[in-house]
PDB file of N, CA, C and O in Angstrom:
ATOM      1  N   MET A   6      67.012 -35.424 -72.581  1.00  0.00           N
ATOM      2  CA  MET A   6      66.086 -35.523 -71.490  1.00  0.00           C
ATOM      3  C   MET A   6      65.679 -36.983 -71.342  1.00  0.00           C
ATOM      4  O   MET A   6      65.328 -37.635 -72.296  1.00  0.00           O
ATOM      5  N   ALA A   7      65.733 -37.461 -70.142  1.00  0.00           N
ATOM      6  CA  ALA A   7      65.403 -38.859 -69.888  1.00  0.00           C
ATOM      7  C   ALA A   7      63.926 -39.117 -70.156  1.00  0.00           C
ATOM      8  O   ALA A   7      63.072 -38.302 -69.838  1.00  0.00           O
ATOM      9  N   ASP A   8      63.648 -40.243 -70.758  1.00  0.00           N
ATOM     10  CA  ASP A   8      62.274 -40.626 -71.039  1.00  0.00           C
ATOM     11  C   ASP A   8      61.757 -41.412 -69.847  1.00  0.00           C
ATOM     12  O   ASP A   8      61.766 -42.637 -69.837  1.00  0.00           O
ATOM     13  N   THR A   9      61.304 -40.706 -68.799  1.00  0.00           N
ATOM     14  CA  THR A   9      60.903 -41.366 -67.565  1.00  0.00           C
ATOM     15  C   THR A   9      59.502 -41.952 -67.644  1.00  0.00           C
ATOM     16  O   THR A   9      59.239 -42.971 -67.041  1.00  0.00           O
ATOM     17  N   ALA A  10      58.612 -41.315 -68.355  1.00  0.00           N
ATOM     18  CA  ALA A  10      57.242 -41.812 -68.467  1.00  0.00           C
ATOM     19  C   ALA A  10      56.615 -41.282 -69.743  1.00  0.00           C
ATOM     20  O   ALA A  10      57.000 -40.243 -70.253  1.00  0.00           O
ATOM     21  N   LYS A  11      55.632 -42.027 -70.228  1.00  0.00           N
ATOM     22  CA  LYS A  11      54.956 -41.612 -71.450  1.00  0.00           C
ATOM     23  C   LYS A  11      54.004 -40.464 -71.175  1.00  0.00           C
ATOM     24  O   LYS A  11      53.540 -40.268 -70.059  1.00  0.00           O
ATOM     25  N   ARG A  12      53.710 -39.732 -72.221  1.00  0.00           N
ATOM     26  CA  ARG A  12      52.796 -38.593 -72.131  1.00  0.00           C
ATOM     27  C   ARG A  12      51.448 -39.055 -71.585  1.00  0.00           C
ATOM     28  O   ARG A  12      50.924 -40.084 -71.990  1.00  0.00           O
ATOM     29  N   GLY A  13      50.925 -38.275 -70.664  1.00  0.00           N
ATOM     30  CA  GLY A  13      49.612 -38.567 -70.127  1.00  0.00           C
ATOM     31  C   GLY A  13      49.621 -39.430 -68.882  1.00  0.00           C
ATOM     32  O   GLY A  13      48.606 -39.530 -68.211  1.00  0.00           O
ATOM     33  N   THR A  14      50.748 -40.058 -68.548  1.00  0.00           N
ATOM     34  CA  THR A  14      50.794 -40.846 -67.325  1.00  0.00           C
ATOM     35  C   THR A  14      51.097 -39.944 -66.143  1.00  0.00           C
ATOM     36  O   THR A  14      51.791 -38.937 -66.278  1.00  0.00           O
ATOM     37  N   ARG A  15      50.560 -40.292 -65.007  1.00  0.00           N
ATOM     38  CA  ARG A  15      50.774 -39.497 -63.808  1.00  0.00           C
ATOM     39  C   ARG A  15      52.169 -39.728 -63.264  1.00  0.00           C
ATOM     40  O   ARG A  15      52.652 -40.852 -63.237  1.00  0.00           O
ATOM     41  N   LEU A  16      52.779 -38.646 -62.835  1.00  0.00           N
ATOM     42  CA  LEU A  16      54.096 -38.735 -62.210  1.00  0.00           C
ATOM     43  C   LEU A  16      53.970 -38.298 -60.762  1.00  0.00           C
ATOM     44  O   LEU A  16      53.345 -37.284 -60.470  1.00  0.00           O
ATOM     45  N   SER A  17      54.582 -39.052 -59.877  1.00  0.00           N
ATOM     46  CA  SER A  17      54.591 -38.659 -58.475  1.00  0.00           C
ATOM     47  C   SER A  17      55.885 -39.138 -57.845  1.00  0.00           C
ATOM     48  O   SER A  17      56.620 -39.942 -58.425  1.00  0.00           O
ATOM     49  N   GLY A  18      56.176 -38.594 -56.697  1.00  0.00           N
ATOM     50  CA  GLY A  18      57.339 -39.023 -55.939  1.00  0.00           C
ATOM     51  C   GLY A  18      58.656 -38.737 -56.637  1.00  0.00           C
ATOM     52  O   GLY A  18      58.868 -37.648 -57.172  1.00  0.00           O
ATOM     53  N   ALA A  19      59.520 -39.734 -56.647  1.00  0.00           N
ATOM     54  CA  ALA A  19      60.877 -39.582 -57.167  1.00  0.00           C
ATOM     55  C   ALA A  19      60.898 -39.279 -58.662  1.00  0.00           C
ATOM     56  O   ALA A  19      61.717 -38.478 -59.121  1.00  0.00           O
ATOM     57  N   GLU A  20      59.983 -39.906 -59.429  1.00  0.00           N
ATOM     58  CA  GLU A  20      59.949 -39.650 -60.876  1.00  0.00           C
ATOM     59  C   GLU A  20      59.636 -38.184 -61.169  1.00  0.00           C
ATOM     60  O   GLU A  20      60.250 -37.567 -62.028  1.00  0.00           O
ATOM     61  N   ARG A  21      58.663 -37.642 -60.431  1.00  0.00           N
ATOM     62  CA  ARG A  21      58.264 -36.245 -60.633  1.00  0.00           C
ATOM     63  C   ARG A  21      59.400 -35.309 -60.237  1.00  0.00           C
ATOM     64  O   ARG A  21      59.681 -34.334 -60.925  1.00  0.00           O
ATOM     65  N   GLU A  22      60.062 -35.592 -59.138  1.00  0.00           N
ATOM     66  CA  GLU A  22      61.184 -34.769 -58.686  1.00  0.00           C
ATOM     67  C   GLU A  22      62.345 -34.814 -59.672  1.00  0.00           C
ATOM     68  O   GLU A  22      62.992 -33.801 -59.929  1.00  0.00           O
ATOM     69  N   GLN A  23      62.604 -35.995 -60.228  1.00  0.00           N
ATOM     70  CA  GLN A  23      63.678 -36.135 -61.213  1.00  0.00           C
ATOM     71  C   GLN A  23      63.367 -35.315 -62.461  1.00  0.00           C
ATOM     72  O   GLN A  23      64.221 -34.576 -62.960  1.00  0.00           O
ATOM     73  N   LEU A  24      62.135 -35.432 -62.956  1.00  0.00           N
ATOM     74  CA  LEU A  24      61.752 -34.672 -64.143  1.00  0.00           C
ATOM     75  C   LEU A  24      61.779 -33.176 -63.852  1.00  0.00           C
ATOM     76  O   LEU A  24      62.234 -32.383 -64.681  1.00  0.00           O
ATOM     77  N   ALA A  25      61.327 -32.780 -62.663  1.00  0.00           N
ATOM     78  CA  ALA A  25      61.353 -31.369 -62.285  1.00  0.00           C
ATOM     79  C   ALA A  25      62.784 -30.841 -62.286  1.00  0.00           C
ATOM     80  O   ALA A  25      63.040 -29.730 -62.756  1.00  0.00           O
ATOM     81  N   GLY A  26      63.715 -31.632 -61.795  1.00  0.00           N
ATOM     82  CA  GLY A  26      65.118 -31.227 -61.798  1.00  0.00           C
ATOM     83  C   GLY A  26      65.665 -31.059 -63.206  1.00  0.00           C
ATOM     84  O   GLY A  26      66.374 -30.092 -63.503  1.00  0.00           O
ATOM     85  N   GLU A  27      65.324 -31.998 -64.090  1.00  0.00           N
ATOM     86  CA  GLU A  27      65.787 -31.930 -65.478  1.00  0.00           C
ATOM     87  C   GLU A  27      65.185 -30.720 -66.192  1.00  0.00           C
ATOM     88  O   GLU A  27      65.892 -30.021 -66.933  1.00  0.00           O
ATOM     89  N   LEU A  28      63.903 -30.485 -65.971  1.00  0.00           N
ATOM     90  CA  LEU A  28      63.251 -29.346 -66.621  1.00  0.00           C
ATOM     91  C   LEU A  28      63.809 -28.028 -66.089  1.00  0.00           C
ATOM     92  O   LEU A  28      64.043 -27.101 -66.863  1.00  0.00           O
ATOM     93  N   SER A  29      64.028 -27.957 -64.791  1.00  0.00           N
ATOM     94  CA  SER A  29      64.586 -26.737 -64.183  1.00  0.00           C
ATOM     95  C   SER A  29      65.972 -26.446 -64.742  1.00  0.00           C
ATOM     96  O   SER A  29      66.299 -25.297 -65.059  1.00  0.00           O
ATOM     97  N   LYS A  30      66.765 -27.481 -64.879  1.00  0.00           N
ATOM     98  CA  LYS A  30      68.121 -27.316 -65.416  1.00  0.00           C
ATOM     99  C   LYS A  30      68.065 -26.819 -66.863  1.00  0.00           C
ATOM    100  O   LYS A  30      68.775 -25.887 -67.240  1.00  0.00           O
ATOM    101  N   GLY A  31      67.212 -27.430 -67.670  1.00  0.00           N
ATOM    102  CA  GLY A  31      67.076 -27.016 -69.065  1.00  0.00           C
ATOM    103  C   GLY A  31      66.597 -25.586 -69.188  1.00  0.00           C
ATOM    104  O   GLY A  31      67.074 -24.817 -70.028  1.00  0.00           O
ATOM    105  N   TYR A  32      65.658 -25.193 -68.328  1.00  0.00           N
ATOM    106  CA  TYR A  32      65.133 -23.830 -68.359  1.00  0.00           C
ATOM    107  C   TYR A  32      66.209 -22.834 -67.943  1.00  0.00           C
ATOM    108  O   TYR A  32      66.343 -21.777 -68.542  1.00  0.00           O
ATOM    109  N   ALA A  33      67.001 -23.206 -66.945  1.00  0.00           N
ATOM    110  CA  ALA A  33      68.095 -22.341 -66.485  1.00  0.00           C
ATOM    111  C   ALA A  33      69.163 -22.177 -67.567  1.00  0.00           C
ATOM    112  O   ALA A  33      69.838 -21.148 -67.628  1.00  0.00           O
ATOM    113  N   GLU A  34      69.307 -23.176 -68.430  1.00  0.00           N
ATOM    114  CA  GLU A  34      70.271 -23.115 -69.539  1.00  0.00           C
ATOM    115  C   GLU A  34      69.747 -22.278 -70.697  1.00  0.00           C
ATOM    116  O   GLU A  34      70.454 -22.082 -71.677  1.00  0.00           O
ATOM    117  N   GLY A  35      68.498 -21.813 -70.613  1.00  0.00           N
ATOM    118  CA  GLY A  35      67.968 -20.927 -71.636  1.00  0.00           C
ATOM    119  C   GLY A  35      66.941 -21.540 -72.562  1.00  0.00           C
ATOM    120  O   GLY A  35      66.442 -20.866 -73.468  1.00  0.00           O
ATOM    121  N   LYS A  36      66.586 -22.799 -72.363  1.00  0.00           N
ATOM    122  CA  LYS A  36      65.580 -23.421 -73.213  1.00  0.00           C
ATOM    123  C   LYS A  36      64.208 -22.859 -72.871  1.00  0.00           C
ATOM    124  O   LYS A  36      63.931 -22.503 -71.727  1.00  0.00           O
ATOM    125  N   SER A  37      63.341 -22.797 -73.863  1.00  0.00           N
ATOM    126  CA  SER A  37      61.990 -22.296 -73.645  1.00  0.00           C
ATOM    127  C   SER A  37      61.106 -23.400 -73.064  1.00  0.00           C
ATOM    128  O   SER A  37      61.428 -24.589 -73.150  1.00  0.00           O
ATOM    129  N   ILE A  38      59.991 -22.991 -72.499  1.00  0.00           N
ATOM    130  CA  ILE A  38      59.044 -23.966 -71.969  1.00  0.00           C
ATOM    131  C   ILE A  38      58.536 -24.845 -73.107  1.00  0.00           C
ATOM    132  O   ILE A  38      58.399 -26.055 -72.961  1.00  0.00           O
ATOM    133  N   ARG A  39      58.298 -24.240 -74.262  1.00  0.00           N
ATOM    134  CA  ARG A  39      57.823 -25.027 -75.414  1.00  0.00           C
ATOM    135  C   ARG A  39      58.848 -26.065 -75.856  1.00  0.00           C
ATOM    136  O   ARG A  39      58.497 -27.198 -76.170  1.00  0.00           O
ATOM    137  N   ALA A  40      60.122 -25.680 -75.867  1.00  0.00           N
ATOM    138  CA  ALA A  40      61.176 -26.624 -76.249  1.00  0.00           C
ATOM    139  C   ALA A  40      61.263 -27.761 -75.237  1.00  0.00           C
ATOM    140  O   ALA A  40      61.409 -28.933 -75.610  1.00  0.00           O
ATOM    141  N   LEU A  41      61.164 -27.432 -73.960  1.00  0.00           N
ATOM    142  CA  LEU A  41      61.210 -28.456 -72.918  1.00  0.00           C
ATOM    143  C   LEU A  41      60.015 -29.397 -73.019  1.00  0.00           C
ATOM    144  O   LEU A  41      60.149 -30.606 -72.831  1.00  0.00           O
ATOM    145  N   ALA A  42      58.855 -28.836 -73.325  1.00  0.00           N
ATOM    146  CA  ALA A  42      57.647 -29.652 -73.476  1.00  0.00           C
ATOM    147  C   ALA A  42      57.810 -30.639 -74.624  1.00  0.00           C
ATOM    148  O   ALA A  42      57.467 -31.821 -74.497  1.00  0.00           O
ATOM    149  N   GLU A  43      58.350 -30.163 -75.726  1.00  0.00           N
ATOM    150  CA  GLU A  43      58.544 -31.044 -76.883  1.00  0.00           C
ATOM    151  C   GLU A  43      59.555 -32.136 -76.578  1.00  0.00           C
ATOM    152  O   GLU A  43      59.347 -33.304 -76.905  1.00  0.00           O
ATOM    153  N   GLU A  44      60.666 -31.768 -75.938  1.00  0.00           N
ATOM    154  CA  GLU A  44      61.706 -32.741 -75.603  1.00  0.00           C
ATOM    155  C   GLU A  44      61.194 -33.816 -74.645  1.00  0.00           C
ATOM    156  O   GLU A  44      61.555 -34.980 -74.773  1.00  0.00           O
ATOM    157  N   SER A  45      60.388 -33.393 -73.688  1.00  0.00           N
ATOM    158  CA  SER A  45      59.933 -34.331 -72.658  1.00  0.00           C
ATOM    159  C   SER A  45      58.677 -35.094 -73.059  1.00  0.00           C
ATOM    160  O   SER A  45      58.297 -36.051 -72.389  1.00  0.00           O
ATOM    161  N   GLY A  46      58.026 -34.652 -74.136  1.00  0.00           N
ATOM    162  CA  GLY A  46      56.794 -35.310 -74.554  1.00  0.00           C
ATOM    163  C   GLY A  46      55.619 -34.938 -73.674  1.00  0.00           C
ATOM    164  O   GLY A  46      54.632 -35.669 -73.599  1.00  0.00           O
ATOM    165  N   ARG A  47      55.715 -33.809 -72.998  1.00  0.00           N
ATOM    166  CA  ARG A  47      54.660 -33.327 -72.114  1.00  0.00           C
ATOM    167  C   ARG A  47      54.068 -32.060 -72.690  1.00  0.00           C
ATOM    168  O   ARG A  47      54.611 -31.463 -73.606  1.00  0.00           O
ATOM    169  N   SER A  48      52.968 -31.613 -72.112  1.00  0.00           N
ATOM    170  CA  SER A  48      52.320 -30.398 -72.604  1.00  0.00           C
ATOM    171  C   SER A  48      53.001 -29.160 -72.037  1.00  0.00           C
ATOM    172  O   SER A  48      53.702 -29.225 -71.016  1.00  0.00           O
ATOM    173  N   TYR A  49      52.752 -28.042 -72.690  1.00  0.00           N
ATOM    174  CA  TYR A  49      53.268 -26.753 -72.223  1.00  0.00           C
ATOM    175  C   TYR A  49      52.785 -26.485 -70.799  1.00  0.00           C
ATOM    176  O   TYR A  49      53.551 -26.081 -69.931  1.00  0.00           O
ATOM    177  N   GLY A  50      51.500 -26.727 -70.547  1.00  0.00           N
ATOM    178  CA  GLY A  50      50.918 -26.480 -69.232  1.00  0.00           C
ATOM    179  C   GLY A  50      51.557 -27.324 -68.139  1.00  0.00           C
ATOM    180  O   GLY A  50      51.788 -26.856 -67.023  1.00  0.00           O
ATOM    181  N   PHE A  51      51.843 -28.581 -68.458  1.00  0.00           N
ATOM    182  CA  PHE A  51      52.478 -29.470 -67.490  1.00  0.00           C
ATOM    183  C   PHE A  51      53.864 -28.948 -67.125  1.00  0.00           C
ATOM    184  O   PHE A  51      54.212 -28.861 -65.949  1.00  0.00           O
ATOM    185  N   VAL A  52      54.649 -28.588 -68.136  1.00  0.00           N
ATOM    186  CA  VAL A  52      56.006 -28.094 -67.886  1.00  0.00           C
ATOM    187  C   VAL A  52      55.949 -26.787 -67.099  1.00  0.00           C
ATOM    188  O   VAL A  52      56.700 -26.597 -66.138  1.00  0.00           O
ATOM    189  N   HIS A  53      55.049 -25.895 -67.463  1.00  0.00           N
ATOM    190  CA  HIS A  53      54.891 -24.620 -66.757  1.00  0.00           C
ATOM    191  C   HIS A  53      54.545 -24.878 -65.289  1.00  0.00           C
ATOM    192  O   HIS A  53      55.111 -24.258 -64.381  1.00  0.00           O
ATOM    193  N   ARG A  54      53.628 -25.814 -65.042  1.00  0.00           N
ATOM    194  CA  ARG A  54      53.211 -26.127 -63.676  1.00  0.00           C
ATOM    195  C   ARG A  54      54.362 -26.718 -62.866  1.00  0.00           C
ATOM    196  O   ARG A  54      54.581 -26.352 -61.707  1.00  0.00           O
ATOM    197  N   ILE A  55      55.111 -27.626 -63.457  1.00  0.00           N
ATOM    198  CA  ILE A  55      56.253 -28.244 -62.762  1.00  0.00           C
ATOM    199  C   ILE A  55      57.291 -27.183 -62.406  1.00  0.00           C
ATOM    200  O   ILE A  55      57.827 -27.176 -61.292  1.00  0.00           O
ATOM    201  N   LEU A  56      57.584 -26.285 -63.350  1.00  0.00           N
ATOM    202  CA  LEU A  56      58.555 -25.224 -63.072  1.00  0.00           C
ATOM    203  C   LEU A  56      58.056 -24.309 -61.969  1.00  0.00           C
ATOM    204  O   LEU A  56      58.818 -23.916 -61.079  1.00  0.00           O
ATOM    205  N   SER A  57      56.781 -23.982 -61.987  1.00  0.00           N
ATOM    206  CA  SER A  57      56.202 -23.126 -60.949  1.00  0.00           C
ATOM    207  C   SER A  57      56.242 -23.813 -59.589  1.00  0.00           C
ATOM    208  O   SER A  57      56.579 -23.197 -58.582  1.00  0.00           O
ATOM    209  N   GLU A  58      55.908 -25.096 -59.554  1.00  0.00           N
ATOM    210  CA  GLU A  58      55.951 -25.859 -58.308  1.00  0.00           C
ATOM    211  C   GLU A  58      57.373 -25.953 -57.758  1.00  0.00           C
ATOM    212  O   GLU A  58      57.561 -26.031 -56.552  1.00  0.00           O
ATOM    213  N   SER A  59      58.348 -25.951 -58.658  1.00  0.00           N
ATOM    214  CA  SER A  59      59.754 -26.034 -58.259  1.00  0.00           C
ATOM    215  C   SER A  59      60.318 -24.674 -57.882  1.00  0.00           C
ATOM    216  O   SER A  59      61.513 -24.542 -57.643  1.00  0.00           O
ATOM    217  N   GLU A  60      59.439 -23.667 -57.883  1.00  0.00           N
ATOM    218  CA  GLU A  60      59.801 -22.297 -57.528  1.00  0.00           C
ATOM    219  C   GLU A  60      60.903 -21.714 -58.417  1.00  0.00           C
ATOM    220  O   GLU A  60      61.760 -20.973 -57.964  1.00  0.00           O
ATOM    221  N   VAL A  61      60.840 -22.082 -59.691  1.00  0.00           N
ATOM    222  CA  VAL A  61      61.753 -21.522 -60.680  1.00  0.00           C
ATOM    223  C   VAL A  61      61.232 -20.146 -61.067  1.00  0.00           C
ATOM    224  O   VAL A  61      60.030 -19.971 -61.288  1.00  0.00           O
ATOM    225  N   SER A  62      62.118 -19.169 -61.136  1.00  0.00           N
ATOM    226  CA  SER A  62      61.734 -17.830 -61.549  1.00  0.00           C
ATOM    227  C   SER A  62      61.564 -17.832 -63.067  1.00  0.00           C
ATOM    228  O   SER A  62      62.541 -17.987 -63.804  1.00  0.00           O
ATOM    229  N   LEU A  63      60.327 -17.680 -63.516  1.00  0.00           N
ATOM    230  CA  LEU A  63      60.044 -17.746 -64.946  1.00  0.00           C
ATOM    231  C   LEU A  63      60.397 -16.434 -65.621  1.00  0.00           C
ATOM    232  O   LEU A  63      60.183 -15.351 -65.063  1.00  0.00           O
ATOM    233  N   ARG A  64      60.938 -16.554 -66.824  1.00  0.00           N
ATOM    234  CA  ARG A  64      61.285 -15.364 -67.605  1.00  0.00           C
ATOM    235  C   ARG A  64      60.023 -14.742 -68.165  1.00  0.00           C
ATOM    236  O   ARG A  64      59.016 -15.408 -68.375  1.00  0.00           O
ATOM    237  N   SER A  65      60.094 -13.440 -68.454  1.00  0.00           N
ATOM    238  CA  SER A  65      58.961 -12.779 -69.084  1.00  0.00           C
ATOM    239  C   SER A  65      58.886 -13.211 -70.542  1.00  0.00           C
ATOM    240  O   SER A  65      59.833 -13.777 -71.088  1.00  0.00           O
ATOM    241  N   ARG A  66      57.773 -12.908 -71.150  1.00  0.00           N
ATOM    242  CA  ARG A  66      57.585 -13.292 -72.549  1.00  0.00           C
ATOM    243  C   ARG A  66      58.590 -12.577 -73.428  1.00  0.00           C
ATOM    244  O   ARG A  66      58.886 -11.411 -73.231  1.00  0.00           O
ATOM    245  N   GLY A  67      59.060 -13.261 -74.424  1.00  0.00           N
ATOM    246  CA  GLY A  67      60.051 -12.690 -75.333  1.00  0.00           C
ATOM    247  C   GLY A  67      59.422 -12.246 -76.619  1.00  0.00           C
ATOM    248  O   GLY A  67      58.237 -11.950 -76.690  1.00  0.00           O
ATOM    249  N   GLY A  68      60.236 -12.190 -77.631  1.00  0.00           N
ATOM    250  CA  GLY A  68      59.738 -11.798 -78.932  1.00  0.00           C
ATOM    251  C   GLY A  68      60.489 -10.594 -79.456  1.00  0.00           C
ATOM    252  O   GLY A  68      61.298  -9.983 -78.756  1.00  0.00           O
ATOM    253  N   ALA A  69      60.215 -10.269 -80.673  1.00  0.00           N
ATOM    254  CA  ALA A  69      60.897  -9.147 -81.311  1.00  0.00           C
ATOM    255  C   ALA A  69      60.419  -7.831 -80.706  1.00  0.00           C
ATOM    256  O   ALA A  69      59.258  -7.670 -80.348  1.00  0.00           O
ATOM    257  N   THR A  70      61.330  -6.916 -80.592  1.00  0.00           N
ATOM    258  CA  THR A  70      60.968  -5.580 -80.145  1.00  0.00           C
ATOM    259  C   THR A  70      61.087  -4.643 -81.339  1.00  0.00           C
ATOM    260  O   THR A  70      62.024  -4.743 -82.128  1.00  0.00           O
ATOM    261  N   ARG A  71      60.162  -3.754 -81.461  1.00  0.00           N
ATOM    262  CA  ARG A  71      60.177  -2.836 -82.593  1.00  0.00           C
ATOM    263  C   ARG A  71      60.957  -1.581 -82.254  1.00  0.00           C
ATOM    264  O   ARG A  71      60.942  -1.127 -81.115  1.00  0.00           O
ATOM    265  N   GLY A  72      61.601  -1.031 -83.256  1.00  0.00           N
ATOM    266  CA  GLY A  72      62.243   0.264 -83.086  1.00  0.00           C
ATOM    267  C   GLY A  72      63.662   0.220 -82.561  1.00  0.00           C
ATOM    268  O   GLY A  72      64.332   1.234 -82.507  1.00  0.00           O
ATOM    269  N   ARG A  73      64.126  -0.914 -82.155  1.00  0.00           N
ATOM    270  CA  ARG A  73      65.511  -1.000 -81.685  1.00  0.00           C
ATOM    271  C   ARG A  73      66.399  -1.491 -82.787  1.00  0.00           C
ATOM    272  O   ARG A  73      66.115  -2.472 -83.457  1.00  0.00           O
ATOM    273  N   ALA A  74      67.508  -0.798 -82.952  1.00  0.00           N
ATOM    274  CA  ALA A  74      68.493  -1.220 -83.961  1.00  0.00           C
ATOM    275  C   ALA A  74      69.336  -2.333 -83.357  1.00  0.00           C
ATOM    276  O   ALA A  74      69.708  -2.286 -82.185  1.00  0.00           O
ATOM    277  N   ARG A  75      69.615  -3.327 -84.148  1.00  0.00           N
ATOM    278  CA  ARG A  75      70.484  -4.405 -83.683  1.00  0.00           C
ATOM    279  C   ARG A  75      71.901  -3.924 -83.565  1.00  0.00           C
ATOM    280  O   ARG A  75      72.414  -3.278 -84.466  1.00  0.00           O
ATOM    281  N   GLN A  76      72.516  -4.253 -82.480  1.00  0.00           N
ATOM    282  CA  GLN A  76      73.915  -3.867 -82.309  1.00  0.00           C
ATOM    283  C   GLN A  76      74.782  -5.073 -82.568  1.00  0.00           C
ATOM    284  O   GLN A  76      74.492  -6.154 -82.110  1.00  0.00           O
ATOM    285  N   SER A  77      75.872  -4.883 -83.325  1.00  0.00           N
ATOM    286  CA  SER A  77      76.729  -6.013 -83.650  1.00  0.00           C
ATOM    287  C   SER A  77      77.961  -6.037 -82.821  1.00  0.00           C
ATOM    288  O   SER A  77      78.394  -5.156 -82.221  1.00  0.00           O
TER     289      SER A  77
END
């Protein structure tokens, strides 16, 4: 992920659009919002907001499910 700006700095215009594109691509590849936040040096909330603004369809919450046998 390109290091376009340091954490806490405001992004607008082309920089924000570029980061939104990179985050959207990473999310579409299966990365979690938390992983994207860590990679980009941004907060979870910031990444979530950027994805929402970009009209990305967010996945539902994951986690282990009880009672299902793993199939190999």
